[in-house]
């Protein structure tokens, strides 16, 4: 694993706002304004399902004016109740369990001109639709019984009956943002209630196309939206006599939002380089971006305050294993053996990289049984060994260039998100090493939105920059405790599966307890069925 250093930049001065916006509530006092430069691209379609959490094209995470049932701190293993004030778990004799969530009273949805009370029915809408139409939390909950097993006991209590219980469930459910007002989603819910599970799953496509109206459930609400800017504004203390910010201040008593201009401007600038330019030009006052030590020095000399923090993530290149010779596991391993990872991370100047030979969190490695570990292939810098592997499969080197058996030069094209300067710089070094070895390698940067929205998830590449994330914040439990390879691309089902497990099958692994830094976690029926194999083609540089 590599501990990758990113930079959080804050400028403690008042800047001039660069975007027009509308605010429904007027504040008299001028305060420092947060203008955040975001190194990414916002895909915004005015008539699209932007606030639909079930739509692949939603921008719920970008607008971010919703809060979870509870925040979770993976480093301390503690929850901070937000929408929920408490919850209980009752394990039943047959192994099923009742998960009951008790909600806070006196919270309201707000859209700038109207309010609606927040109740358990809003939580019901979020999970009922997900569980019945999208198979959420299967196999722990019987999705075909969603109508019976999700119960609103009163306006501020909701209960779930899980047919199988795992201690993961609270960590998955409680950090969920509730962004589904029942009144808005009632037409969808009413239709789902008339359907069996098969019909509901088919109807899920219609749900992803539903365009809900906007309602915020947080201290901030949306006041301006375009393909470049998202403005969110602090809610008023009271609106028509209804407590809004006054109630949020009870939940977050140490919040310092009143020290700043009530409107936060989120400015999408495409990449890290553009974000740095915005800071130097005084057009942005806040942001989190990846910079080299040299760039940090430039910002410091320019009067920009810089705070560095660690990013606990693994980074590397994933290879599409559909064409010769990359459909051969040993060849993909040879590519890994060609690259000096120390040189790669030095190209960017990472302060404290920590290397792990396998694409798995180091602290979990010893807990894997030998039957799993035998399939994970560690990387090592050994170009001579790599050359022998290529020759073994009929490739040959001539004039400093490797050729396929049919005489075609062996080349690789790597795609990456343009503007993500740290990733592109390190990958450029890796590409140069491959080219020096005799495999002509080209690195192409794509628009960030196209890369993450289309190219990467649809596996439209020969090789691409990839990463594995680890929990590092209150809202990160979902990424750490969910599907372990969530960030890898989907497989092209029209292409034959290229890998074979022992005897052609993938057998479940018996592991009744998974040991983590946050305590032991039991697994349903004592098994995990995630089949782990580094022959996926991931070159782990970290």
Short mmCIF file of C-alpha atoms in Angstrom, two decimals:
data_model
loop_
_atom_site.label_atom_id
_atom_site.label_comp_id
_atom_site.label_asym_id
_atom_site.label_seq_id
_atom_site.Cartn_x
_atom_site.Cartn_y
_atom_site.Cartn_z
CA UNK A 1 0.00 0.00 0.00
CA UNK A 2 1.16 3.51 -0.71
CA UNK A 3 0.42 6.36 1.64
CA UNK A 4 -0.19 9.01 -0.93
CA UNK A 5 0.13 12.63 0.13
CA UNK A 6 -2.52 15.07 -1.03
CA UNK A 7 -2.81 18.72 -0.22
CA UNK A 8 -5.67 20.61 1.30
CA UNK A 9 -5.44 24.28 0.40
CA UNK A 10 -7.12 27.09 2.29
CA UNK A 11 -6.75 30.81 1.76
CA UNK A 12 -7.59 32.95 4.76
CA UNK A 13 -8.55 36.04 2.77
CA UNK A 14 -11.72 37.35 1.21
CA UNK A 15 -11.85 36.78 -2.55
CA UNK A 16 -14.26 38.08 -5.16
CA UNK A 17 -16.86 35.57 -6.22
CA UNK A 18 -16.64 34.53 -9.85
CA UNK A 19 -20.12 33.10 -10.44
CA UNK A 20 -23.57 34.61 -10.40
CA UNK A 21 -26.01 32.97 -8.03
CA UNK A 22 -29.35 33.55 -6.39
CA UNK A 23 -29.89 33.49 -2.63
CA UNK A 24 -33.37 33.30 -1.20
CA UNK A 25 -32.40 34.64 2.22
CA UNK A 26 -30.45 37.90 2.58
CA UNK A 27 -27.60 38.18 5.11
CA UNK A 28 -26.33 41.65 5.99
CA UNK A 29 -22.81 40.99 7.22
CA UNK A 30 -19.94 40.41 4.78
CA UNK A 31 -17.79 37.43 5.75
CA UNK A 32 -14.98 35.42 4.11
CA UNK A 33 -16.38 33.26 1.35
CA UNK A 34 -15.46 29.67 0.55
CA UNK A 35 -14.90 29.23 -3.18
CA UNK A 36 -13.81 25.65 -3.64
CA UNK A 37 -11.83 24.67 -6.74
CA UNK A 38 -12.78 21.07 -7.52
CA UNK A 39 -10.42 19.16 -9.87
CA UNK A 40 -13.15 17.40 -11.79
CA UNK A 41 -15.93 17.76 -14.35
CA UNK A 42 -19.61 18.05 -13.45
CA UNK A 43 -21.94 16.20 -15.82
CA UNK A 44 -25.14 18.19 -15.40
CA UNK A 45 -28.22 17.82 -17.63
CA UNK A 46 -30.90 20.36 -16.62
CA UNK A 47 -33.79 18.01 -17.42
CA UNK A 48 -32.09 14.88 -16.11
CA UNK A 49 -32.63 12.84 -12.92
CA UNK A 50 -30.04 14.92 -11.09
CA UNK A 51 -31.46 14.41 -7.59
CA UNK A 52 -32.41 10.76 -8.06
CA UNK A 53 -30.06 8.63 -5.90
CA UNK A 54 -30.89 5.51 -7.95
CA UNK A 55 -29.93 7.08 -11.31
CA UNK A 56 -26.38 6.37 -12.50
CA UNK A 57 -26.13 9.95 -13.77
CA UNK A 58 -27.23 11.62 -10.52
CA UNK A 59 -25.30 14.48 -8.94
CA UNK A 60 -26.47 13.86 -5.37
CA UNK A 61 -22.90 13.37 -4.21
CA UNK A 62 -21.78 16.61 -5.86
CA UNK A 63 -24.60 18.79 -4.52
CA UNK A 64 -24.22 17.17 -1.09
CA UNK A 65 -27.10 18.90 0.71
CA UNK A 66 -28.23 15.78 2.54
CA UNK A 67 -26.97 14.18 5.72
CA UNK A 68 -26.86 10.54 6.87
CA UNK A 69 -28.64 8.77 9.65
CA UNK A 70 -25.27 8.79 11.40
CA UNK A 71 -21.65 9.59 10.63
CA UNK A 72 -19.14 6.81 11.23
CA UNK A 73 -15.51 7.19 12.26
CA UNK A 74 -13.62 4.09 11.04
CA UNK A 75 -10.55 4.95 13.11
CA UNK A 76 -12.39 4.97 16.44
CA UNK A 77 -15.28 2.68 15.50
CA UNK A 78 -17.77 5.26 16.78
CA UNK A 79 -20.95 6.69 15.31
CA UNK A 80 -22.16 10.30 15.54
CA UNK A 81 -25.98 10.31 15.37
CA UNK A 82 -27.42 12.83 12.90
CA UNK A 83 -30.89 12.08 11.53
CA UNK A 84 -31.10 9.09 13.84
CA UNK A 85 -30.86 9.62 17.57
CA UNK A 86 -30.49 5.94 18.46
CA UNK A 87 -30.87 2.39 17.12
CA UNK A 88 -31.22 -1.12 18.48
CA UNK A 89 -30.45 -4.62 17.22
CA UNK A 90 -32.39 -7.67 18.38
CA UNK A 91 -30.98 -11.03 17.27
CA UNK A 92 -33.74 -13.64 17.04
CA UNK A 93 -33.33 -17.37 17.78
CA UNK A 94 -33.46 -18.34 14.09
CA UNK A 95 -30.53 -16.05 13.20
CA UNK A 96 -32.67 -13.24 11.82
CA UNK A 97 -32.62 -9.80 13.41
CA UNK A 98 -34.70 -6.68 13.96
CA UNK A 99 -32.85 -3.44 13.27
CA UNK A 100 -34.84 -0.53 14.71
CA UNK A 101 -33.87 3.09 14.04
CA UNK A 102 -35.24 5.96 16.16
CA UNK A 103 -35.19 9.34 14.41
CA UNK A 104 -34.83 12.88 15.67
CA UNK A 105 -37.92 15.05 15.70
CA UNK A 106 -38.18 18.63 14.49
CA UNK A 107 -36.13 18.35 11.28
CA UNK A 108 -37.40 19.70 7.96
CA UNK A 109 -36.80 19.42 4.24
CA UNK A 110 -36.19 22.82 2.59
CA UNK A 111 -36.00 23.94 -1.04
CA UNK A 112 -35.62 27.69 -0.58
CA UNK A 113 -39.33 28.48 -0.65
CA UNK A 114 -41.10 25.73 1.30
CA UNK A 115 -40.60 23.22 4.10
CA UNK A 116 -41.74 19.64 4.79
CA UNK A 117 -41.34 17.68 8.04
CA UNK A 118 -38.76 14.89 8.00
CA UNK A 119 -40.24 11.57 9.15
CA UNK A 120 -39.58 7.85 9.11
CA UNK A 121 -41.52 7.65 5.84
CA UNK A 122 -38.66 9.46 4.10
CA UNK A 123 -36.21 6.85 5.38
CA UNK A 124 -38.68 4.17 4.34
CA UNK A 125 -38.77 5.58 0.79
CA UNK A 126 -34.98 5.46 0.47
CA UNK A 127 -34.52 1.88 1.64
CA UNK A 128 -37.79 0.39 0.38
CA UNK A 129 -37.10 1.43 -3.22
CA UNK A 130 -33.49 0.28 -2.99
CA UNK A 131 -34.31 -3.07 -1.42
CA UNK A 132 -37.29 -4.00 -3.57
CA UNK A 133 -36.24 -2.70 -6.98
CA UNK A 134 -32.43 -2.79 -6.75
CA UNK A 135 -31.78 -5.80 -4.48
CA UNK A 136 -30.01 -3.78 -1.83
CA UNK A 137 -28.66 -5.77 1.14
CA UNK A 138 -29.25 -9.13 -0.48
CA UNK A 139 -28.94 -11.88 0.76
CA UNK A 140 -29.32 -10.57 4.31
CA UNK A 141 -32.80 -9.23 3.72
CA UNK A 142 -35.39 -11.17 1.76
CA UNK A 143 -36.02 -8.64 -1.01
CA UNK A 144 -39.26 -10.37 -2.02
CA UNK A 145 -40.60 -9.58 1.47
CA UNK A 146 -39.67 -5.89 1.46
CA UNK A 147 -43.34 -4.91 1.83
CA UNK A 148 -43.58 -6.86 5.09
CA UNK A 149 -40.02 -6.62 6.45
CA UNK A 150 -39.65 -2.81 6.31
CA UNK A 151 -42.06 -1.29 8.82
CA UNK A 152 -42.76 2.28 9.86
CA UNK A 153 -43.78 1.89 13.51
CA UNK A 154 -44.54 5.60 13.91
CA UNK A 155 -43.45 8.87 12.31
CA UNK A 156 -40.06 8.67 13.97
CA UNK A 157 -39.34 4.93 14.20
CA UNK A 158 -38.56 2.50 11.37
CA UNK A 159 -37.77 -1.20 11.69
CA UNK A 160 -36.10 -3.68 9.33
CA UNK A 161 -36.33 -7.47 9.59
CA UNK A 162 -33.16 -9.07 8.23
CA UNK A 163 -33.49 -12.79 7.52
CA UNK A 164 -29.72 -13.13 7.99
CA UNK A 165 -27.74 -10.82 10.20
CA UNK A 166 -24.20 -9.53 9.83
CA UNK A 167 -22.54 -6.84 11.91
CA UNK A 168 -21.75 -5.02 8.66
CA UNK A 169 -25.35 -3.85 8.30
CA UNK A 170 -25.28 -0.81 10.65
CA UNK A 171 -22.02 0.32 9.04
CA UNK A 172 -23.63 0.15 5.63
CA UNK A 173 -27.04 1.63 6.42
CA UNK A 174 -26.46 4.35 8.98
CA UNK A 175 -23.97 6.43 6.89
CA UNK A 176 -26.52 6.55 4.03
CA UNK A 177 -27.65 10.02 2.93
CA UNK A 178 -31.44 10.25 3.02
CA UNK A 179 -32.37 12.17 -0.12
CA UNK A 180 -35.87 10.81 -0.84
CA UNK A 181 -38.80 12.82 0.53
CA UNK A 182 -41.72 10.40 0.74
CA UNK A 183 -44.14 12.93 -0.75
CA UNK A 184 -41.97 13.21 -3.87
CA UNK A 185 -41.36 9.48 -4.26
CA UNK A 186 -44.86 8.28 -3.31
CA UNK A 187 -45.91 7.57 -6.95
CA UNK A 188 -42.93 5.24 -7.33
CA UNK A 189 -43.58 3.55 -3.99
CA UNK A 190 -47.28 3.05 -4.74
CA UNK A 191 -46.42 1.28 -8.02
CA UNK A 192 -43.80 -0.92 -6.36
CA UNK A 193 -46.32 -2.02 -3.73
CA UNK A 194 -48.46 -3.57 -6.48
CA UNK A 195 -45.54 -5.56 -7.91
CA UNK A 196 -43.80 -8.81 -7.10
CA UNK A 197 -40.01 -8.84 -6.95
CA UNK A 198 -39.52 -9.79 -10.60
CA UNK A 199 -41.77 -6.96 -11.74
CA UNK A 200 -40.09 -4.52 -9.35
CA UNK A 201 -36.61 -5.33 -10.64
CA UNK A 202 -37.82 -4.79 -14.21
CA UNK A 203 -39.42 -1.52 -13.13
CA UNK A 204 -36.07 -0.33 -11.75
CA UNK A 205 -35.19 1.14 -15.14
CA UNK A 206 -38.19 3.45 -14.90
CA UNK A 207 -37.05 4.46 -11.43
CA UNK A 208 -33.60 5.50 -12.68
CA UNK A 209 -35.32 7.80 -15.18
CA UNK A 210 -37.57 9.49 -12.62
CA UNK A 211 -36.86 13.23 -12.22
CA UNK A 212 -37.65 14.19 -8.62
CA UNK A 213 -37.99 17.77 -7.43
CA UNK A 214 -35.21 19.17 -5.26
CA UNK A 215 -35.39 19.18 -1.47
CA UNK A 216 -32.45 19.60 0.90
CA UNK A 217 -32.04 17.86 4.23
CA UNK A 218 -28.94 19.48 5.71
CA UNK A 219 -27.77 22.84 7.09
CA UNK A 220 -27.22 23.95 3.46
CA UNK A 221 -29.51 24.02 0.44
CA UNK A 222 -28.89 24.40 -3.29
CA UNK A 223 -29.17 27.94 -4.67
CA UNK A 224 -27.39 27.75 -8.04
CA UNK A 225 -26.51 24.91 -10.40
CA UNK A 226 -24.75 24.79 -13.76
CA UNK A 227 -22.20 22.58 -15.48
CA UNK A 228 -19.44 24.63 -13.85
CA UNK A 229 -20.78 25.84 -10.50
CA UNK A 230 -22.76 24.47 -7.57
CA UNK A 231 -23.68 27.07 -4.95
CA UNK A 232 -25.08 25.95 -1.62
CA UNK A 233 -26.34 28.41 0.98
CA UNK A 234 -26.76 28.14 4.72
CA UNK A 235 -30.39 27.73 5.69
CA UNK A 236 -32.05 30.52 7.68
CA UNK A 237 -32.43 30.02 11.41
CA UNK A 238 -36.22 29.94 10.96
CA UNK A 239 -38.46 29.93 7.90
CA UNK A 240 -42.09 31.00 8.42
CA UNK A 241 -41.70 30.12 12.07
CA UNK A 242 -40.23 26.65 11.38
CA UNK A 243 -36.77 26.00 12.89
CA UNK A 244 -34.20 25.14 10.20
CA UNK A 245 -30.62 26.11 11.03
CA UNK A 246 -31.66 26.51 14.65
CA UNK A 247 -32.33 22.76 14.77
CA UNK A 248 -29.13 21.84 12.91
CA UNK A 249 -27.10 23.86 15.40
CA UNK A 250 -28.44 21.61 18.15
CA UNK A 251 -27.15 18.56 16.25
CA UNK A 252 -23.82 20.19 15.31
CA UNK A 253 -23.09 22.47 18.28
CA UNK A 254 -19.45 23.08 17.29
CA UNK A 255 -20.09 24.07 13.67
CA UNK A 256 -18.33 27.24 12.52
CA UNK A 257 -20.46 27.96 9.46
CA UNK A 258 -21.52 31.33 10.85
CA UNK A 259 -17.92 32.56 10.57
CA UNK A 260 -18.15 32.51 6.76
CA UNK A 261 -20.28 33.89 3.97
CA UNK A 262 -23.47 31.81 4.01
CA UNK A 263 -22.97 30.72 0.40
CA UNK A 264 -20.29 28.19 -0.57
CA UNK A 265 -19.29 28.14 -4.24
CA UNK A 266 -18.13 24.81 -5.66
CA UNK A 267 -16.24 25.53 -8.88
CA UNK A 268 -15.46 22.63 -11.21
CA UNK A 269 -12.11 23.41 -12.85
CA UNK A 270 -11.41 20.04 -14.56
CA UNK A 271 -8.07 19.10 -12.97
CA UNK A 272 -5.37 19.68 -10.36
CA UNK A 273 -3.37 22.02 -12.61
CA UNK A 274 -6.38 24.24 -13.23
CA UNK A 275 -7.16 24.26 -9.51
CA UNK A 276 -3.64 25.39 -8.70
CA UNK A 277 -3.95 28.19 -11.25
CA UNK A 278 -7.21 29.28 -9.59
CA UNK A 279 -5.46 29.51 -6.21
CA UNK A 280 -2.54 31.48 -7.64
CA UNK A 281 -4.95 33.86 -9.39
CA UNK A 282 -6.91 34.43 -6.18
CA UNK A 283 -10.10 33.07 -7.73
CA UNK A 284 -10.46 30.14 -5.32
CA UNK A 285 -10.12 30.15 -1.53
CA UNK A 286 -10.38 26.47 -0.69
CA UNK A 287 -9.81 23.04 -2.23
CA UNK A 288 -8.36 19.57 -1.87
CA UNK A 289 -5.99 18.58 -4.67
CA UNK A 290 -2.95 16.43 -5.37
CA UNK A 291 0.28 18.43 -5.83
CA UNK A 292 3.98 17.74 -5.89
CA UNK A 293 6.36 19.13 -3.27
CA UNK A 294 7.57 21.69 -5.81
CA UNK A 295 4.01 22.91 -6.47
CA UNK A 296 3.34 23.14 -2.75
CA UNK A 297 6.40 25.35 -2.44
CA UNK A 298 5.08 27.63 -5.19
CA UNK A 299 1.76 28.00 -3.38
CA UNK A 300 3.43 28.70 -0.05
CA UNK A 301 5.56 31.45 -1.59
CA UNK A 302 2.40 32.95 -3.10
CA UNK A 303 0.74 33.33 0.28
CA UNK A 304 -1.59 30.36 -0.04
CA UNK A 305 -1.98 28.38 3.17
CA UNK A 306 -1.30 24.69 2.58
CA UNK A 307 -2.19 21.76 4.81
CA UNK A 308 -0.96 18.29 3.87
CA UNK A 309 -2.78 15.12 4.80
CA UNK A 310 -2.30 11.45 4.01
CA UNK A 311 -4.42 9.61 1.49
CA UNK A 312 -4.56 5.92 2.34
CA UNK A 313 -5.14 4.37 -1.06
CA UNK A 314 -3.47 1.94 -3.43
CA UNK A 315 -2.81 3.03 -6.98
CA UNK A 316 -1.75 1.30 -10.17
CA UNK A 317 -2.67 0.30 -13.72
CA UNK A 318 -5.34 -2.21 -14.69
CA UNK A 319 -4.95 -4.21 -17.91
CA UNK A 320 -7.87 -5.45 -20.00
CA UNK A 321 -7.22 -9.19 -20.32
CA UNK A 322 -9.06 -9.82 -23.57
CA UNK A 323 -6.27 -9.81 -26.16
CA UNK A 324 -3.01 -11.68 -26.63
CA UNK A 325 -0.61 -11.60 -24.90
CA UNK A 326 -2.39 -9.83 -22.01
CA UNK A 327 -4.79 -12.76 -21.61
CA UNK A 328 -1.85 -14.70 -20.16
CA UNK A 329 -1.45 -14.15 -16.39
CA UNK A 330 2.34 -14.54 -16.52
CA UNK A 331 2.62 -11.80 -19.15
CA UNK A 332 0.67 -9.37 -17.01
CA UNK A 333 2.92 -10.28 -14.10
CA UNK A 334 5.91 -9.63 -16.35
CA UNK A 335 4.64 -6.10 -17.02
CA UNK A 336 4.57 -5.54 -13.29
CA UNK A 337 8.13 -6.88 -12.98
CA UNK A 338 9.34 -4.38 -15.59
CA UNK A 339 8.41 -1.32 -13.53
CA UNK A 340 10.50 0.08 -10.69
CA UNK A 341 7.80 1.33 -8.34
CA UNK A 342 10.22 3.40 -6.26
CA UNK A 343 11.08 5.38 -9.36
CA UNK A 344 7.39 5.82 -10.18
CA UNK A 345 6.45 7.37 -6.85
CA UNK A 346 9.66 9.44 -6.83
CA UNK A 347 8.51 11.06 -10.08
CA UNK A 348 5.84 12.81 -8.06
CA UNK A 349 7.78 13.18 -4.84
CA UNK A 350 5.54 11.27 -2.45
CA UNK A 351 6.75 11.82 1.09
CA UNK A 352 6.11 8.48 2.76
CA UNK A 353 5.07 5.74 0.34
CA UNK A 354 4.54 2.33 1.91
CA UNK A 355 4.79 -0.64 -0.41
CA UNK A 356 2.72 -3.79 -0.32
CA UNK A 357 3.47 -6.57 -2.80
CA UNK A 358 -0.16 -7.67 -3.14
CA UNK A 359 -3.22 -5.63 -4.16
CA UNK A 360 -4.81 -6.02 -0.74
CA UNK A 361 -4.69 -4.06 2.54
CA UNK A 362 -1.53 -5.26 4.33
CA UNK A 363 -3.16 -5.81 7.70
CA UNK A 364 -5.63 -8.30 6.17
CA UNK A 365 -3.01 -10.31 4.31
CA UNK A 366 -2.18 -12.75 7.10
CA UNK A 367 -5.88 -13.48 7.66
CA UNK A 368 -6.39 -14.90 4.17
CA UNK A 369 -6.28 -18.72 4.09
CA UNK A 370 -3.52 -20.38 2.00
CA UNK A 371 -6.16 -21.49 -0.50
CA UNK A 372 -6.71 -17.80 -1.34
CA UNK A 373 -3.15 -16.52 -0.96
CA UNK A 374 -1.82 -19.00 -3.51
CA UNK A 375 -3.57 -17.08 -6.29
CA UNK A 376 -2.18 -13.63 -5.46
CA UNK A 377 1.00 -12.86 -7.36
CA UNK A 378 3.33 -10.28 -5.81
CA UNK A 379 5.12 -7.75 -7.99
CA UNK A 380 8.91 -7.48 -7.98
CA UNK A 381 11.28 -5.35 -10.04
CA UNK A 382 13.00 -7.93 -12.26
CA UNK A 383 13.25 -6.96 -15.97
CA UNK A 384 15.37 -10.02 -16.76
CA UNK A 385 12.67 -12.32 -15.46
CA UNK A 386 10.06 -10.36 -17.41
CA UNK A 387 12.05 -10.84 -20.64
CA UNK A 388 12.20 -14.59 -20.06
CA UNK A 389 8.43 -14.75 -19.63
CA UNK A 390 7.80 -12.89 -22.89
CA UNK A 391 10.19 -15.18 -24.73
CA UNK A 392 8.43 -18.20 -23.23
CA UNK A 393 5.25 -17.21 -25.09
CA UNK A 394 6.90 -16.61 -28.44
CA UNK A 395 7.63 -12.88 -28.22
CA UNK A 396 11.04 -11.68 -29.32
CA UNK A 397 13.08 -8.51 -29.05
CA UNK A 398 14.72 -6.85 -32.03
CA UNK A 399 16.35 -3.43 -32.20
CA UNK A 400 15.18 -2.61 -28.68
CA UNK A 401 11.51 -3.39 -29.50
CA UNK A 402 9.47 -6.40 -28.41
CA UNK A 403 7.40 -8.12 -31.14
CA UNK A 404 4.53 -10.58 -31.08
CA UNK A 405 5.12 -13.98 -32.73
CA UNK A 406 3.40 -12.69 -35.89
CA UNK A 407 5.87 -9.81 -36.18
CA UNK A 408 3.55 -7.07 -34.85
CA UNK A 409 5.25 -4.64 -32.41
CA UNK A 410 4.03 -5.05 -28.82
CA UNK A 411 2.54 -1.73 -27.69
CA UNK A 412 0.37 -0.50 -24.83
CA UNK A 413 -1.94 2.52 -24.65
CA UNK A 414 -2.75 3.69 -21.13
CA UNK A 415 -5.71 6.02 -20.49
CA UNK A 416 -6.02 8.30 -17.48
CA UNK A 417 -7.96 11.32 -16.18
CA UNK A 418 -6.44 14.48 -17.64
CA UNK A 419 -5.73 17.11 -15.02
CA UNK A 420 -5.11 14.59 -12.25
CA UNK A 421 -1.52 15.66 -12.33
CA UNK A 422 -0.15 13.31 -9.70
CA UNK A 423 -1.58 10.18 -11.30
CA UNK A 424 -0.63 11.25 -14.81
CA UNK A 425 2.93 12.16 -13.78
CA UNK A 426 3.59 8.84 -12.07
CA UNK A 427 1.95 6.88 -14.88
CA UNK A 428 4.08 8.78 -17.39
CA UNK A 429 7.17 7.50 -15.59
CA UNK A 430 5.81 3.94 -15.67
CA UNK A 431 5.10 4.32 -19.41
CA UNK A 432 8.67 5.52 -19.99
CA UNK A 433 10.01 2.48 -18.16
CA UNK A 434 7.89 0.14 -20.28
CA UNK A 435 9.06 1.89 -23.46
CA UNK A 436 12.69 1.67 -22.34
CA UNK A 437 12.19 -2.06 -21.80
CA UNK A 438 11.04 -2.36 -25.40
CA UNK A 439 7.24 -2.14 -25.14
CA UNK A 440 6.27 1.14 -26.79
CA UNK A 441 3.79 2.72 -24.37
CA UNK A 442 1.59 5.76 -24.89
CA UNK A 443 -0.25 7.67 -22.13
CA UNK A 444 -3.39 9.56 -23.14
CA UNK A 445 -5.31 11.88 -20.81
CA UNK A 446 -9.08 12.07 -21.17
CA UNK A 447 -11.66 14.49 -19.84
CA UNK A 448 -12.25 13.56 -16.21
CA UNK A 449 -16.01 13.17 -16.64
CA UNK A 450 -15.69 10.99 -19.73
CA UNK A 451 -12.97 8.89 -18.09
CA UNK A 452 -14.83 8.07 -14.88
CA UNK A 453 -18.31 8.21 -16.38
CA UNK A 454 -17.79 6.11 -19.52
CA UNK A 455 -14.29 4.89 -20.34
CA UNK A 456 -13.38 3.31 -17.02
CA UNK A 457 -16.69 1.76 -15.86
CA UNK A 458 -17.35 0.31 -19.32
CA UNK A 459 -13.79 -1.04 -19.68
CA UNK A 460 -13.26 0.87 -22.93
CA UNK A 461 -9.48 0.72 -22.68
CA UNK A 462 -6.46 -1.49 -23.14
CA UNK A 463 -4.85 -0.22 -19.95
CA UNK A 464 -6.06 2.43 -17.49
CA UNK A 465 -5.10 4.07 -14.23
CA UNK A 466 -6.99 2.50 -11.32
CA UNK A 467 -7.05 2.71 -7.56
CA UNK A 468 -8.32 1.02 -4.41
CA UNK A 469 -9.60 3.24 -1.65
CA UNK A 470 -9.43 2.80 2.10
CA UNK A 471 -11.64 4.40 4.73
CA UNK A 472 -10.28 7.73 5.87
CA UNK A 473 -13.24 9.87 6.92
CA UNK A 474 -16.57 9.81 8.72
CA UNK A 475 -18.43 9.03 5.51
CA UNK A 476 -15.98 6.42 4.18
CA UNK A 477 -17.34 3.28 5.81
CA UNK A 478 -19.34 2.45 2.69
CA UNK A 479 -16.19 2.30 0.54
CA UNK A 480 -14.24 0.23 3.04
CA UNK A 481 -16.92 -2.26 3.99
CA UNK A 482 -18.67 -2.78 0.67
CA UNK A 483 -17.71 -4.74 -2.44
CA UNK A 484 -13.89 -4.89 -2.25
CA UNK A 485 -13.30 -4.23 -5.95
CA UNK A 486 -15.96 -1.55 -6.42
CA UNK A 487 -13.54 0.70 -8.27
CA UNK A 488 -12.64 -1.85 -10.93
CA UNK A 489 -14.37 -1.75 -14.32
CA UNK A 490 -17.23 -3.96 -15.26
CA UNK A 491 -16.55 -7.03 -17.38
CA UNK A 492 -17.61 -7.25 -20.99
CA UNK A 493 -20.09 -10.12 -20.84
CA UNK A 494 -19.96 -10.53 -24.64
CA UNK A 495 -16.34 -11.69 -24.33
CA UNK A 496 -15.56 -15.20 -22.99
CA UNK A 497 -14.30 -15.27 -19.42
CA UNK A 498 -10.54 -15.52 -19.69
CA UNK A 499 -9.63 -16.94 -16.29
CA UNK A 500 -10.00 -20.37 -14.79
CA UNK A 501 -10.18 -21.14 -11.10
CA UNK A 502 -9.10 -24.54 -9.77
CA UNK A 503 -11.27 -27.14 -11.52
CA UNK A 504 -12.93 -24.30 -13.39
CA UNK A 505 -14.87 -23.07 -10.38
CA UNK A 506 -14.73 -20.42 -7.71
CA UNK A 507 -15.47 -21.91 -4.31
CA UNK A 508 -16.62 -19.88 -1.30
CA UNK A 509 -14.01 -19.36 1.39
CA UNK A 510 -14.91 -20.28 4.97
CA UNK A 511 -14.09 -17.27 7.13
CA UNK A 512 -16.44 -16.86 10.11
CA UNK A 513 -14.69 -13.70 11.35
CA UNK A 514 -12.89 -10.95 9.46
CA UNK A 515 -10.35 -9.17 11.63
CA UNK A 516 -10.01 -5.44 10.99
CA UNK A 517 -8.37 -2.54 12.85
CA UNK A 518 -11.86 -1.62 14.02
CA UNK A 519 -12.64 -4.95 15.63
CA UNK A 520 -13.81 -8.40 14.47
CA UNK A 521 -16.73 -8.61 12.07
CA UNK A 522 -18.71 -11.81 11.56
CA UNK A 523 -19.80 -12.96 8.11
CA UNK A 524 -23.17 -14.49 7.18
CA UNK A 525 -22.97 -18.28 7.48
CA UNK A 526 -19.25 -17.89 8.12
CA UNK A 527 -18.40 -17.60 4.43
CA UNK A 528 -17.25 -15.05 1.92
CA UNK A 529 -17.72 -15.64 -1.78
CA UNK A 530 -15.53 -12.87 -3.11
CA UNK A 531 -13.05 -14.71 -5.30
CA UNK A 532 -9.67 -13.01 -5.20
CA UNK A 533 -7.16 -13.35 -7.99
CA UNK A 534 -4.44 -10.94 -9.04
CA UNK A 535 -4.67 -12.35 -12.56
CA UNK A 536 -7.38 -9.73 -13.02
CA UNK A 537 -4.51 -7.75 -14.46
CA UNK A 538 -4.03 -5.05 -11.86
CA UNK A 539 -0.44 -3.80 -11.62
CA UNK A 540 -0.07 -2.64 -8.04
CA UNK A 541 2.47 0.20 -7.85
CA UNK A 542 1.93 0.84 -4.16
#
